[in-house]
Amino acid sequence: MTKNVAAAGSRLRTIGMSVGVLACVAAMSYGFYVIQSEARLEGDHRVSAEELRSLSHQITASAQRSAEGQEATFTELAGQVVSFEETLGRIQSPELYQQLNQIEASWQPVDKAAQVLVGAGPRVVFVHQTAQQLERNIRPIQRELTTVLNTLRAQDVSTETIVAAQKTLW
């Protein structure tokens, strides 16, 4: 009987050790899974943060180019603003709550200014096109006025007439 008790005790220890080893392996596997998940999440946040940085530069450049009056610039700006907001919304992390609130607070005036630019886009494009048309039309007029001025000088007219003609040029 002592042999049976000793064998049963040995089996019980072996089973206990096996269960203990399995529990340790399971705990380590779970730990690696959690670490890997957190690393993936951190990587996703890092990618999103880099995308936000890039979009902020693009928004600045588009806002500056909007003075050129190109319609496409306003469309790009509107798209970049939407992309920035979507990317910012994808970052969900309690650890980054304070930083995300600061970014959101800093973003609000930029968003409002960008919306004003996008809203004014059609008027800016119209003004820019009108200015270009004026420039194209004024150049031939100035050439003709220069011809008139040269003709007046050749005809020996009064100084007041020449001065008046010169003022008309500009």
mmCIF file of C-alpha atoms in Angstrom:
data_model
loop_
_atom_site.group_PDB
_atom_site.id
_atom_site.type_symbol
_atom_site.label_atom_id
_atom_site.label_comp_id
_atom_site.label_asym_id
_atom_site.label_seq_id
_atom_site.Cartn_x
_atom_site.Cartn_y
_atom_site.Cartn_z
ATOM 1 C CA MET A 1 0.000 0.000 0.000
ATOM 2 C CA THR A 2 2.837 2.359 0.688
ATOM 3 C CA LYS A 3 3.925 1.728 -2.838
ATOM 4 C CA ASN A 4 0.497 2.764 -4.134
ATOM 5 C CA VAL A 5 0.443 5.824 -1.910
ATOM 6 C CA ALA A 6 3.951 6.782 -2.998
ATOM 7 C CA ALA A 7 3.031 6.278 -6.664
ATOM 8 C CA ALA A 8 -0.177 8.271 -6.243
ATOM 9 C CA GLY A 9 1.745 11.063 -4.506
ATOM 10 C CA SER A 10 4.327 11.054 -7.292
ATOM 11 C CA ARG A 11 1.599 11.269 -9.929
ATOM 12 C CA LEU A 12 -0.132 14.015 -8.015
ATOM 13 C CA ARG A 13 3.128 16.006 -7.848
ATOM 14 C CA THR A 14 3.699 15.450 -11.567
ATOM 15 C CA ILE A 15 0.167 16.576 -12.371
ATOM 16 C CA GLY A 16 0.544 19.552 -10.021
ATOM 17 C CA MET A 17 3.857 20.509 -11.614
ATOM 18 C CA SER A 18 2.379 20.091 -15.101
ATOM 19 C CA VAL A 19 -0.615 22.271 -14.197
ATOM 20 C CA GLY A 20 1.749 24.843 -12.679
ATOM 21 C CA VAL A 21 3.958 24.877 -15.788
ATOM 22 C CA LEU A 22 0.891 25.160 -18.036
ATOM 23 C CA ALA A 23 -0.416 28.037 -15.914
ATOM 24 C CA CYS A 24 2.935 29.842 -16.198
ATOM 25 C CA VAL A 25 3.063 29.285 -19.974
ATOM 26 C CA ALA A 26 -0.534 30.518 -20.302
ATOM 27 C CA ALA A 27 0.254 33.617 -18.212
ATOM 28 C CA MET A 28 3.357 34.330 -20.304
ATOM 29 C CA SER A 29 1.408 33.855 -23.526
ATOM 30 C CA TYR A 30 -1.290 36.216 -22.321
ATOM 31 C CA GLY A 31 1.393 38.726 -21.276
ATOM 32 C CA PHE A 32 3.006 38.570 -24.708
ATOM 33 C CA TYR A 33 -0.419 38.982 -26.329
ATOM 34 C CA VAL A 34 -1.165 42.073 -24.214
ATOM 35 C CA ILE A 35 2.268 43.572 -24.899
ATOM 36 C CA GLN A 36 1.921 42.903 -28.611
ATOM 37 C CA SER A 37 -1.565 44.437 -28.661
ATOM 38 C CA GLU A 38 -0.346 47.524 -26.824
ATOM 39 C CA ALA A 39 2.645 47.823 -29.153
ATOM 40 C CA ARG A 40 0.340 47.585 -32.181
ATOM 41 C CA LEU A 41 -1.934 50.216 -30.650
ATOM 42 C CA GLU A 42 1.038 52.471 -29.918
ATOM 43 C CA GLY A 43 2.218 51.965 -33.495
ATOM 44 C CA ASP A 44 -1.240 52.911 -34.765
ATOM 45 C CA HIS A 45 -1.191 56.040 -32.585
ATOM 46 C CA ARG A 46 2.289 56.891 -33.814
ATOM 47 C CA VAL A 47 1.167 56.544 -37.444
ATOM 48 C CA SER A 48 -1.921 58.677 -36.756
ATOM 49 C CA ALA A 49 0.172 61.340 -35.024
ATOM 50 C CA GLU A 50 2.544 61.463 -37.994
ATOM 51 C CA GLU A 51 -0.423 61.709 -40.351
ATOM 52 C CA LEU A 52 -1.832 64.606 -38.278
ATOM 53 C CA ARG A 53 1.509 66.392 -38.423
ATOM 54 C CA SER A 54 1.683 65.959 -42.191
ATOM 55 C CA LEU A 55 -1.918 67.098 -42.658
ATOM 56 C CA SER A 56 -1.308 70.196 -40.543
ATOM 57 C CA HIS A 57 1.550 71.176 -42.872
ATOM 58 C CA GLN A 58 -0.622 70.509 -45.923
ATOM 59 C CA ILE A 59 -3.446 72.623 -44.478
ATOM 60 C CA THR A 60 -1.033 75.497 -43.871
ATOM 61 C CA ALA A 61 0.332 75.281 -47.414
ATOM 62 C CA SER A 62 -3.154 75.097 -48.949
ATOM 63 C CA ALA A 63 -4.321 78.068 -46.896
ATOM 64 C CA GLN A 64 -1.363 80.109 -48.120
ATOM 65 C CA ARG A 65 -1.939 79.029 -51.742
ATOM 66 C CA SER A 66 -5.596 80.021 -51.508
ATOM 67 C CA ALA A 67 -4.539 83.618 -52.196
ATOM 68 C CA GLU A 68 -3.648 82.475 -55.742
ATOM 69 C CA GLY A 69 -7.363 82.055 -56.409
ATOM 70 C CA GLN A 70 -7.192 78.519 -57.808
ATOM 71 C CA GLU A 71 -10.434 76.613 -57.271
ATOM 72 C CA ALA A 72 -8.604 73.302 -56.719
ATOM 73 C CA THR A 73 -6.776 74.776 -53.720
ATOM 74 C CA PHE A 74 -10.037 75.286 -51.857
ATOM 75 C CA THR A 75 -11.178 71.749 -52.657
ATOM 76 C CA GLU A 76 -7.853 70.376 -51.388
ATOM 77 C CA LEU A 77 -8.112 72.462 -48.225
ATOM 78 C CA ALA A 78 -11.623 71.180 -47.489
ATOM 79 C CA GLY A 79 -10.466 67.577 -47.984
ATOM 80 C CA GLN A 80 -7.431 68.055 -45.769
ATOM 81 C CA VAL A 81 -9.582 69.494 -42.970
ATOM 82 C CA VAL A 82 -11.906 66.463 -43.140
ATOM 83 C CA SER A 83 -8.912 64.080 -43.145
ATOM 84 C CA PHE A 84 -7.412 65.817 -40.118
ATOM 85 C CA GLU A 85 -10.661 65.518 -38.160
ATOM 86 C CA GLU A 86 -11.099 61.848 -39.114
ATOM 87 C CA THR A 87 -7.524 61.009 -38.146
ATOM 88 C CA LEU A 88 -7.852 62.849 -34.841
ATOM 89 C CA GLY A 89 -11.078 60.940 -34.156
ATOM 90 C CA ARG A 90 -9.349 57.587 -34.717
ATOM 91 C CA ILE A 91 -7.006 58.132 -31.781
ATOM 92 C CA GLN A 92 -8.840 56.732 -28.773
ATOM 93 C CA SER A 93 -6.548 56.352 -25.805
ATOM 94 C CA PRO A 94 -7.137 57.240 -22.153
ATOM 95 C CA GLU A 95 -3.382 57.777 -21.742
ATOM 96 C CA LEU A 96 -3.451 60.490 -24.423
ATOM 97 C CA TYR A 97 -6.622 62.214 -23.193
ATOM 98 C CA GLN A 98 -4.896 65.410 -22.043
ATOM 99 C CA GLN A 99 -2.763 65.753 -25.188
ATOM 100 C CA LEU A 100 -5.751 65.048 -27.430
ATOM 101 C CA ASN A 101 -7.750 67.745 -25.620
ATOM 102 C CA GLN A 102 -4.913 70.229 -26.192
ATOM 103 C CA ILE A 103 -4.764 69.318 -29.889
ATOM 104 C CA GLU A 104 -8.544 69.634 -30.155
ATOM 105 C CA ALA A 105 -8.459 73.070 -28.475
ATOM 106 C CA SER A 106 -5.673 74.223 -30.811
ATOM 107 C CA TRP A 107 -7.484 72.774 -33.812
ATOM 108 C CA GLN A 108 -10.740 74.692 -33.308
ATOM 109 C CA PRO A 109 -9.444 78.137 -34.458
ATOM 110 C CA VAL A 110 -7.624 76.511 -37.381
ATOM 111 C CA ASP A 111 -10.776 74.654 -38.379
ATOM 112 C CA LYS A 112 -12.854 77.849 -38.222
ATOM 113 C CA ALA A 113 -10.307 79.772 -40.300
ATOM 114 C CA ALA A 114 -10.120 76.961 -42.860
ATOM 115 C CA GLN A 115 -13.919 76.868 -43.092
ATOM 116 C CA VAL A 116 -13.949 80.639 -43.695
ATOM 117 C CA LEU A 117 -11.390 80.231 -46.487
ATOM 118 C CA VAL A 118 -13.298 77.352 -48.071
ATOM 119 C CA GLY A 119 -16.550 79.310 -47.812
ATOM 120 C CA ALA A 120 -14.938 82.371 -49.399
ATOM 121 C CA GLY A 121 -13.345 80.258 -52.121
ATOM 122 C CA PRO A 122 -15.810 81.065 -54.919
ATOM 123 C CA ARG A 123 -15.522 84.813 -54.232
ATOM 124 C CA VAL A 124 -11.719 84.654 -54.100
ATOM 125 C CA VAL A 125 -11.638 82.722 -57.385
ATOM 126 C CA PHE A 126 -13.983 85.314 -58.966
ATOM 127 C CA VAL A 127 -11.882 88.266 -57.751
ATOM 128 C CA HIS A 128 -8.683 86.591 -58.946
ATOM 129 C CA GLN A 129 -10.152 85.883 -62.391
ATOM 130 C CA THR A 130 -11.446 89.460 -62.627
ATOM 131 C CA ALA A 131 -8.026 90.844 -61.716
ATOM 132 C CA GLN A 132 -6.397 88.680 -64.388
ATOM 133 C CA GLN A 133 -8.894 89.900 -66.966
ATOM 134 C CA LEU A 134 -8.258 93.523 -65.987
ATOM 135 C CA GLU A 135 -4.530 92.991 -66.285
ATOM 136 C CA ARG A 136 -4.919 91.486 -69.762
ATOM 137 C CA ASN A 137 -7.139 94.380 -70.878
ATOM 138 C CA ILE A 138 -5.090 97.211 -69.381
ATOM 139 C CA ARG A 139 -1.806 96.288 -71.073
ATOM 140 C CA PRO A 140 -3.039 97.034 -74.626
ATOM 141 C CA ILE A 141 -4.637 100.260 -73.367
ATOM 142 C CA GLN A 142 -1.329 101.334 -71.817
ATOM 143 C CA ARG A 143 0.497 100.577 -75.088
ATOM 144 C CA GLU A 144 -1.986 102.732 -77.000
ATOM 145 C CA LEU A 145 -1.696 105.552 -74.464
ATOM 146 C CA THR A 146 2.098 105.397 -74.803
ATOM 147 C CA THR A 147 1.659 105.793 -78.569
ATOM 148 C CA VAL A 148 -0.644 108.789 -77.995
ATOM 149 C CA LEU A 149 1.895 110.327 -75.601
ATOM 150 C CA ASN A 150 4.716 109.892 -78.134
ATOM 151 C CA THR A 151 2.518 111.461 -80.837
ATOM 152 C CA LEU A 152 1.737 114.419 -78.555
ATOM 153 C CA ARG A 153 5.447 114.951 -77.874
ATOM 154 C CA ALA A 154 6.183 114.868 -81.592
ATOM 155 C CA GLN A 155 3.473 117.491 -82.259
ATOM 156 C CA ASP A 156 5.009 119.917 -79.780
ATOM 157 C CA VAL A 157 1.913 120.306 -77.568
ATOM 158 C CA SER A 158 1.853 122.076 -74.209
ATOM 159 C CA THR A 159 3.572 120.605 -71.155
ATOM 160 C CA GLU A 160 0.252 120.426 -69.291
ATOM 161 C CA THR A 161 -1.224 118.203 -72.010
ATOM 162 C CA ILE A 162 1.792 115.852 -71.916
ATOM 163 C CA VAL A 163 1.667 115.667 -68.087
ATOM 164 C CA ALA A 164 -2.072 114.871 -68.231
ATOM 165 C CA ALA A 165 -1.401 112.134 -70.805
ATOM 166 C CA GLN A 166 1.400 110.671 -68.665
ATOM 167 C CA LYS A 167 -0.896 110.543 -65.619
ATOM 168 C CA THR A 168 -3.443 108.632 -67.686
ATOM 169 C CA LEU A 169 -0.827 105.908 -68.294
ATOM 170 C CA TRP A 170 -0.707 105.014 -64.635
#
